[in-house]
Tab-separated table of C-alpha atoms in Angstrom:
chain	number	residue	atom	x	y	z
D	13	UNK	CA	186.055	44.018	66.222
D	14	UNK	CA	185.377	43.124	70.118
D	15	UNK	CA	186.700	44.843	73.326
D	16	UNK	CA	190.418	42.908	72.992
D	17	UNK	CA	190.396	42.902	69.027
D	18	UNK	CA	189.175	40.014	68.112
D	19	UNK	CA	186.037	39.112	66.105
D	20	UNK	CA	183.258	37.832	67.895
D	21	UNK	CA	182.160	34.609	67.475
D	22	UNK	CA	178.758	32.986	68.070
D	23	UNK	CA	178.409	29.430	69.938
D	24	UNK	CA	176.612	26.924	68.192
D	25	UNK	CA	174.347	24.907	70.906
D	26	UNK	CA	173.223	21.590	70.572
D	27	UNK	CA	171.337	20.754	73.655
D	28	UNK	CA	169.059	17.842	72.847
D	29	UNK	CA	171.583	16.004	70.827
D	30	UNK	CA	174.924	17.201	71.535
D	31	UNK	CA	177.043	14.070	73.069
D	32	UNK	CA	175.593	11.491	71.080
D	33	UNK	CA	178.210	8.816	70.696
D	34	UNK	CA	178.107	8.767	66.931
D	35	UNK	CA	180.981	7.414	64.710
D	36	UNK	CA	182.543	10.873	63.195
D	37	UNK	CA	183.196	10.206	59.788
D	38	UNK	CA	184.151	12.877	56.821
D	39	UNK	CA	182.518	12.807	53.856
D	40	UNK	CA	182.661	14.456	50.430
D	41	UNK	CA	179.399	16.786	51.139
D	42	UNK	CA	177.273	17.892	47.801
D	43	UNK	CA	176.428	21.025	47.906
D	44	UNK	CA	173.321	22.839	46.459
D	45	UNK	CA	172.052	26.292	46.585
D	46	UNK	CA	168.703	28.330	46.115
D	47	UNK	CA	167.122	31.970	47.045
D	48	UNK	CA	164.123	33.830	46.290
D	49	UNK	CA	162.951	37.912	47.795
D	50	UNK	CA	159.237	38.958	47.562
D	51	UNK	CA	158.224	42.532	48.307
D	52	UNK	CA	156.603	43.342	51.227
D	53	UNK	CA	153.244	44.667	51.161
D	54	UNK	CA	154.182	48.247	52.639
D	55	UNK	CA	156.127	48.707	49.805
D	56	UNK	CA	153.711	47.014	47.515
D	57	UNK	CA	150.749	49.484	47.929
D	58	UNK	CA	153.508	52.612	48.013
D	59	UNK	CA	154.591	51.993	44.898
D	60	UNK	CA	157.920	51.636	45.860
D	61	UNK	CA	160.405	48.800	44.837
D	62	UNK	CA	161.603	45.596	46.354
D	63	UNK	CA	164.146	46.785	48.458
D	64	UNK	CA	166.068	42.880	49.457
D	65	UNK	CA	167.508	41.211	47.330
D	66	UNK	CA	168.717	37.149	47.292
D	67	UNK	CA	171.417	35.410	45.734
D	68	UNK	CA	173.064	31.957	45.624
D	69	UNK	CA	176.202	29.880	44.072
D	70	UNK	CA	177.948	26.685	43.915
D	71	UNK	CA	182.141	27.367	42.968
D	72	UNK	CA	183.555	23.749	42.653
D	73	UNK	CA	182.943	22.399	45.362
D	74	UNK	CA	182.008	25.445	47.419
D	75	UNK	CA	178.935	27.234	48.264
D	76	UNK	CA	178.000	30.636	48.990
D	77	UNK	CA	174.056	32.146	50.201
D	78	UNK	CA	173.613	36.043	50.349
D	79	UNK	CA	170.994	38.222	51.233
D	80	UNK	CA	170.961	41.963	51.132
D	81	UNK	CA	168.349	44.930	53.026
D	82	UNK	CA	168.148	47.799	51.599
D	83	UNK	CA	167.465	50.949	54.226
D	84	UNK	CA	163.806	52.011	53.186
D	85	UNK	CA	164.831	55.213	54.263
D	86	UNK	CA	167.734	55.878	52.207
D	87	UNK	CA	168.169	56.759	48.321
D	88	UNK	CA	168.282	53.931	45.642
D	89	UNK	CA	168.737	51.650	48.277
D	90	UNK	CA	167.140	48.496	46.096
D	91	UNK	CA	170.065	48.987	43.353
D	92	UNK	CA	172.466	49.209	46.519
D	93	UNK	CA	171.091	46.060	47.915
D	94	UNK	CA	171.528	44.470	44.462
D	95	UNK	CA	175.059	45.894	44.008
D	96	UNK	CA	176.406	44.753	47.392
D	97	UNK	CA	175.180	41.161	46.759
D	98	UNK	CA	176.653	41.316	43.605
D	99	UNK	CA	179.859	42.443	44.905
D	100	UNK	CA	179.489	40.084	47.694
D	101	UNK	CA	179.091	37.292	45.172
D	102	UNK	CA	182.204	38.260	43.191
D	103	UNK	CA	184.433	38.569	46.701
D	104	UNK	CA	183.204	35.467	47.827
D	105	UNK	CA	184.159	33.880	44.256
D	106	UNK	CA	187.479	35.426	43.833
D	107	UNK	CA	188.164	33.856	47.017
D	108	UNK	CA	187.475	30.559	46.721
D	109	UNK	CA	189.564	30.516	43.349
D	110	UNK	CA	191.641	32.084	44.999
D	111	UNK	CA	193.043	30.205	48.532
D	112	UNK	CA	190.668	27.309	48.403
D	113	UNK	CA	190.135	27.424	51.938
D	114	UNK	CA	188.251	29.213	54.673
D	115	UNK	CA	189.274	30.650	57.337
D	116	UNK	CA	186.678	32.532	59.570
D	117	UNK	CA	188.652	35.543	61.180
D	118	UNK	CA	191.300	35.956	58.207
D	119	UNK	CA	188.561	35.087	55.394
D	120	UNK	CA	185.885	37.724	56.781
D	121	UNK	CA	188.225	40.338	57.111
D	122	UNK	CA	189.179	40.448	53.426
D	123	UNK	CA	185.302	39.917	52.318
D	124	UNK	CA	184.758	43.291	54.351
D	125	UNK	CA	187.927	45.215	52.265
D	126	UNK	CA	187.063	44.004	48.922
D	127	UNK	CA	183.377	44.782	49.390
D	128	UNK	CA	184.384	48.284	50.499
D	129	UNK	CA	186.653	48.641	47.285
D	130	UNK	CA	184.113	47.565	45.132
D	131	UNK	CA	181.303	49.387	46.437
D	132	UNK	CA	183.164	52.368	45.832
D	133	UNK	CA	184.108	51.622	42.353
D	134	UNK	CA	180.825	50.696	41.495
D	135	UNK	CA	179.424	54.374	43.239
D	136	UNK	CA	181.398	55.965	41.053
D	137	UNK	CA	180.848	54.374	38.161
D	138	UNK	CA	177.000	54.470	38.399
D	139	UNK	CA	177.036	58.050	40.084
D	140	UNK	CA	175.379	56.370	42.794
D	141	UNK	CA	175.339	58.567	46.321
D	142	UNK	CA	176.071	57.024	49.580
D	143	UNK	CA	172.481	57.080	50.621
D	144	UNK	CA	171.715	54.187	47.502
D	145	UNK	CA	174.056	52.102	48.816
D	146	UNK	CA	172.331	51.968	52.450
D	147	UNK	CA	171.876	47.928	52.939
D	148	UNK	CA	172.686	45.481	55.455
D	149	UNK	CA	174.452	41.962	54.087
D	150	UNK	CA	174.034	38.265	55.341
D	151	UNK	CA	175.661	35.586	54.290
D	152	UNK	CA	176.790	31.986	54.518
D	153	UNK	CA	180.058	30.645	52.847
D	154	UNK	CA	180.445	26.608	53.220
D	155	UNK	CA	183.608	24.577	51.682
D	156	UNK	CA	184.138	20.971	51.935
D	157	UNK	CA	185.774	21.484	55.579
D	158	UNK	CA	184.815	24.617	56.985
D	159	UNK	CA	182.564	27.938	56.312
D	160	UNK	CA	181.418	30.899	57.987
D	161	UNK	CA	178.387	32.992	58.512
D	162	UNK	CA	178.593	36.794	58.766
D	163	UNK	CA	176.047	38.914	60.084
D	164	UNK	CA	177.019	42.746	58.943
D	165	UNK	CA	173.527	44.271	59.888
D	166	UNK	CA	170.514	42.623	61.367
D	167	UNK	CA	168.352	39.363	60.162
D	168	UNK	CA	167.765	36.092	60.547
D	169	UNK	CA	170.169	32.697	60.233
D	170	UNK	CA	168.672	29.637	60.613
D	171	UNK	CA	170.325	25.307	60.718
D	172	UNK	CA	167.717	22.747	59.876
D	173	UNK	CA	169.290	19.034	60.604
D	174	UNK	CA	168.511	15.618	58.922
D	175	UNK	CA	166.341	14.864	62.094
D	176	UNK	CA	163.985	17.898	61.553
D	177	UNK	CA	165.836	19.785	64.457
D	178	UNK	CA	166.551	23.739	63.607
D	179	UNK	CA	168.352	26.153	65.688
D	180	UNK	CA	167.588	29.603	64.415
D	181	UNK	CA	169.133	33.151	65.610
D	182	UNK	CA	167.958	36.534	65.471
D	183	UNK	CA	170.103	39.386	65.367
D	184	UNK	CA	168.473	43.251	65.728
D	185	UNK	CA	169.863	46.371	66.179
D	186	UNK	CA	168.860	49.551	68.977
D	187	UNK	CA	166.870	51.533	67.670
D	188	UNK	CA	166.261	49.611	64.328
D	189	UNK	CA	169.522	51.411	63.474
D	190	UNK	CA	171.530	48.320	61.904
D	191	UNK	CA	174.997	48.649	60.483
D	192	UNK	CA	175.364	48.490	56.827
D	193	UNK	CA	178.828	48.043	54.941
D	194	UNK	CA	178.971	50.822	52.549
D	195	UNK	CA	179.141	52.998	56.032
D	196	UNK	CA	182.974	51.692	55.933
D	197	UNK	CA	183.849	54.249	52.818
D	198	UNK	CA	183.114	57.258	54.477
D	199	UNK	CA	180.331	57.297	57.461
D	200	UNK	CA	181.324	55.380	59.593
D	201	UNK	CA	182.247	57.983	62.464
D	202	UNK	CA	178.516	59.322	61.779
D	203	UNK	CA	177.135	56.085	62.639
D	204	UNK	CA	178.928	55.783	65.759
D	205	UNK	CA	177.944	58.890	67.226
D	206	UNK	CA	174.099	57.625	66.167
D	207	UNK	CA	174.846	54.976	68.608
D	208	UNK	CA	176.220	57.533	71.302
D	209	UNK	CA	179.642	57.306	70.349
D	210	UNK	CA	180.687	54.643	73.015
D	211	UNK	CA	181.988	51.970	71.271
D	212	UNK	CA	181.949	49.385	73.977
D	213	UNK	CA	177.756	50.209	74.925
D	214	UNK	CA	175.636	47.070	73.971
D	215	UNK	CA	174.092	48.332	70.598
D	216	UNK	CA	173.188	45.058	69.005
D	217	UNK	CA	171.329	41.603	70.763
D	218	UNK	CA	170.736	38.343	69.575
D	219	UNK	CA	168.233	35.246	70.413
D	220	UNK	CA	169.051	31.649	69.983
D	221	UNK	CA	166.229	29.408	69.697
D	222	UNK	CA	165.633	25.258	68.992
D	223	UNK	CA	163.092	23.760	67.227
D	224	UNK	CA	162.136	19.989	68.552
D	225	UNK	CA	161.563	17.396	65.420
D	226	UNK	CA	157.917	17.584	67.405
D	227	UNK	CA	157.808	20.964	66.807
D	228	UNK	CA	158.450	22.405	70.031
D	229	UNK	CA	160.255	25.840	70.433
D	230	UNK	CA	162.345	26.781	73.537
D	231	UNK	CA	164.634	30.070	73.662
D	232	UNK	CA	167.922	28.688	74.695
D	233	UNK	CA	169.918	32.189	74.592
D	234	UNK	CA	169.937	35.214	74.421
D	235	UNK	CA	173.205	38.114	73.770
D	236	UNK	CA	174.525	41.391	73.549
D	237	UNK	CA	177.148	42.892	71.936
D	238	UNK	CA	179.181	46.197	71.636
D	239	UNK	CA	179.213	48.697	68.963
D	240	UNK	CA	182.679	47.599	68.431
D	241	UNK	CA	181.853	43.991	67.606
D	242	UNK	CA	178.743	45.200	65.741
D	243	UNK	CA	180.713	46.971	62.981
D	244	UNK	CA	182.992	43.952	62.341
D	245	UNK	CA	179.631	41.695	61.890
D	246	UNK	CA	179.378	39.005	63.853
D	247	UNK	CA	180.798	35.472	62.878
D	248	UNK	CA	179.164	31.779	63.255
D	249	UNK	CA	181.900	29.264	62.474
D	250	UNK	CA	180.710	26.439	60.335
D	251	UNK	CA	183.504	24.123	61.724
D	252	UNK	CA	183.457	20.038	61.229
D	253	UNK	CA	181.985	19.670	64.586
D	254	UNK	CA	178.392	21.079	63.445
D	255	UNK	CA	179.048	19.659	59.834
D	256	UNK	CA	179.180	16.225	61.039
D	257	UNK	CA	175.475	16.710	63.446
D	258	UNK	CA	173.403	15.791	60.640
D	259	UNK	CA	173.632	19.472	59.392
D	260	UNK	CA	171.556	19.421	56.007
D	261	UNK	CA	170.080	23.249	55.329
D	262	UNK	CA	171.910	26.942	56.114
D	263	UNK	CA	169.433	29.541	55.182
D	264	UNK	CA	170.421	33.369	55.326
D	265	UNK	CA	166.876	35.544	56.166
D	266	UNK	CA	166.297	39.285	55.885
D	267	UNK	CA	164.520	40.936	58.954
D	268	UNK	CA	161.568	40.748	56.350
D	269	UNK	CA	160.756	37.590	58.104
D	270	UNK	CA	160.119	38.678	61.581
D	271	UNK	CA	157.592	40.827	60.349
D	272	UNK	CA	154.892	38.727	58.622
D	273	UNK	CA	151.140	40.129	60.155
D	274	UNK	CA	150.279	37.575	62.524
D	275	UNK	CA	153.181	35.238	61.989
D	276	UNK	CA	155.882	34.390	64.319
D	277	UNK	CA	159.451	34.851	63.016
D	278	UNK	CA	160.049	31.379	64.649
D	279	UNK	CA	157.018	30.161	63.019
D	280	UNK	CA	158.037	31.926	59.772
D	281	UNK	CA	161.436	30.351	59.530
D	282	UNK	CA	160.034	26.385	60.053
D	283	UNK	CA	157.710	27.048	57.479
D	284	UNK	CA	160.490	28.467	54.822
D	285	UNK	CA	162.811	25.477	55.830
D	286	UNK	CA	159.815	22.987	55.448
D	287	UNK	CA	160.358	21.814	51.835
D	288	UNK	CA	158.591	19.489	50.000
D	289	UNK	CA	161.507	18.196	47.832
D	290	UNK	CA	164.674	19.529	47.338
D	291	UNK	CA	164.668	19.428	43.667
D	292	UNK	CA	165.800	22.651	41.338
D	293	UNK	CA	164.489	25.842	42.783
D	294	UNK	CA	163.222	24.310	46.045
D	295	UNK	CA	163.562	27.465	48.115
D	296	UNK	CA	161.956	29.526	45.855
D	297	UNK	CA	158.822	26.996	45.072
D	298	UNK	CA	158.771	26.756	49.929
D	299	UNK	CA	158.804	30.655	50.031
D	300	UNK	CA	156.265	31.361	47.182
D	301	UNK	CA	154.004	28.486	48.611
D	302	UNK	CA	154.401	29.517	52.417
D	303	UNK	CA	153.684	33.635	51.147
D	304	UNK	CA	150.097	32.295	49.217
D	305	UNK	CA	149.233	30.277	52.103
D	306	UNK	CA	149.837	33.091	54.057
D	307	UNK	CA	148.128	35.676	52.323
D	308	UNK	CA	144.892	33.386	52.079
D	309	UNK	CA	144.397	33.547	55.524
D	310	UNK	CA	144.845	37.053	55.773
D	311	UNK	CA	148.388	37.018	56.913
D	312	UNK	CA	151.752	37.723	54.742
D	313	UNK	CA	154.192	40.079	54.696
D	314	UNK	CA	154.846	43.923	55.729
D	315	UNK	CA	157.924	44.370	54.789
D	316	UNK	CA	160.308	42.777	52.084
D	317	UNK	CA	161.662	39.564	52.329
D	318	UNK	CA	164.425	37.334	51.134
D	319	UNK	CA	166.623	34.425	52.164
D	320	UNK	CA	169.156	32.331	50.473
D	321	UNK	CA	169.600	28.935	51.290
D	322	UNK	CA	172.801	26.218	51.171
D	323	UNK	CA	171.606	22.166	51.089
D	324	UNK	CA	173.980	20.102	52.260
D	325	UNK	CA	173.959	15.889	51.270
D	326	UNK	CA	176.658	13.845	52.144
D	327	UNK	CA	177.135	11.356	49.623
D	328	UNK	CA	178.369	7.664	50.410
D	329	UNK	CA	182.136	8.371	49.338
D	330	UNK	CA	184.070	8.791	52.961
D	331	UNK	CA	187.758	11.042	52.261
């Protein structure tokens, strides 16, 4: 929650093609979804498990993308990861069955309670401790007219357009401290006083950046925001205006992706949105590709990775 209450919202930028006099027209969008998580090679050589954890889902005529970190730091943290996608999945789904519709502040805010009330259930019914449930959630959540992004933690959310265009944002916490949702249960004053118990300091920053169809990459932004609006996650609103730009790809990243040895995280994200075809398990088949490539030329990843992606293709029906 911000300063006066309200969630924050994120601007969407278009500056290269924002203002082109195009005819707005609604269509009936098809929807299609994909994921994948690889574990990083820190993790790899410790013998420790993949601690992220992907997952996708078309409901009707709905979508939903989620990614989950778990805290390498904390307890089971790669069954907690699991667990709040899982529980994020089944919120998100009772939901759309449910009203149908999205609405950004209204539909966030009950995502957050029934993720708390489900985490909890499920930590007692697995004897799980706090510490496993340590993970940070991203996701996207597109219906016919509207959606949302929420950012509860830090990572990586990414718009690739029909023209080749992305805009991608980075959000990271001080002091690689991020937020996670199970703190909600029972924590959440420890957090805060982590963060120097002042819940209007500027704890959490993001960085906007475009990609050019030529391939050229200019930061157009860059943010900070309070504690406050930190623990209410932040929200992009996936409102008919950016729909109708030619959106075609909403991809969900772990921080996993800003740390690839030797790899930008800008140049990480345009090669995990540059897919060959778009046919059954196209994200998985870009991100497994991109991750050999890598690795052959002594790059790939430190840390675990993940990302869940929503396709978007109008089809020639206008409503």
């Amino acid at each position: 929650m911000g300063d006066n209450g309200a969630i924050c919202y994120l601007p969407i930028f278009f500056p290269a093609w924002r203002g082109k006099s195009e005819r707005q027209v609604r269509f009936m969008i098809q929807l299609q979804t994909d994921h994948y998580f690889h574990i990083g090679k820190a993790h790899l050589t410790s013998g420790k498990p993949c601690q992220d954890y992907a997952i996708s889902q078309i409901i009707n005529d709905a979508a939903l993308a989620i990614i989950c970190d778990g805290c390498s730091s904390g307890g089971q943290t790669d069954v907690g990861a699991r667990l709040l996608a899982l529980t994020t999945q089944a919120a998100l789904h009772n939901h759309w069955l449910t009203f149908g519709q999205i609405e950004a502040e209204k539909t966030s805010a009950e995502i957050r309670l029934n993720q708390k009330i489900k985490l909890a259930a499920a930590c007692q019914l697995l004897g799980l401790q706090p510490n496993d449930l340590l993970a940070t959630c991203l996701y996207a959540y597109l219906g016919q007219q509207s959606g949302i992004v929420h950012i509860q933690g830090d990572g990586v959310v990414a718009f690739k357009f029909k023209d080749q265009r992305i805009l991608m944002h980075r959000f990271e916490w001080q002091d690689n401290r991020p937020y996670y949702p199970a703190y909600a249960e029972n924590r959440l004053a420890d957090f805060v006083a982590a963060h120097g118990n002042d819940l209007q300091a500027l704890r959490l920053k993001s960085e906007s950046w475009e990609v050019t169809a030529d391939n050229q990459q200019k930061l157009l932004q860059t943010s900070d925001y309070t504690l406050s609006q930190g623990l209410q996650g932040l929200i992009i609103n996936l409102d008919q205006n950016l729909l109708n730009q030619g959106l075609e790809f909403i991809a969900v990243f772990s921080d996993g992706v800003t740390q690839i040895d030797n790899v930008s995280w800008q140049d990480a994200v345009i090669e995990f949105l540059g897919f060959k075809n778009t046919k059954g398990e196209f994200a998985k088949r870009r991100m497994i590709r991109g991750i050999q490539e890598m690795i052959r030329d002594n790059k790939g990843p430190l840390d675990d990775i993940a990302y869940a992606v929503i396709r978007l293709n109008p089809d020639q029906k206008e409503v």
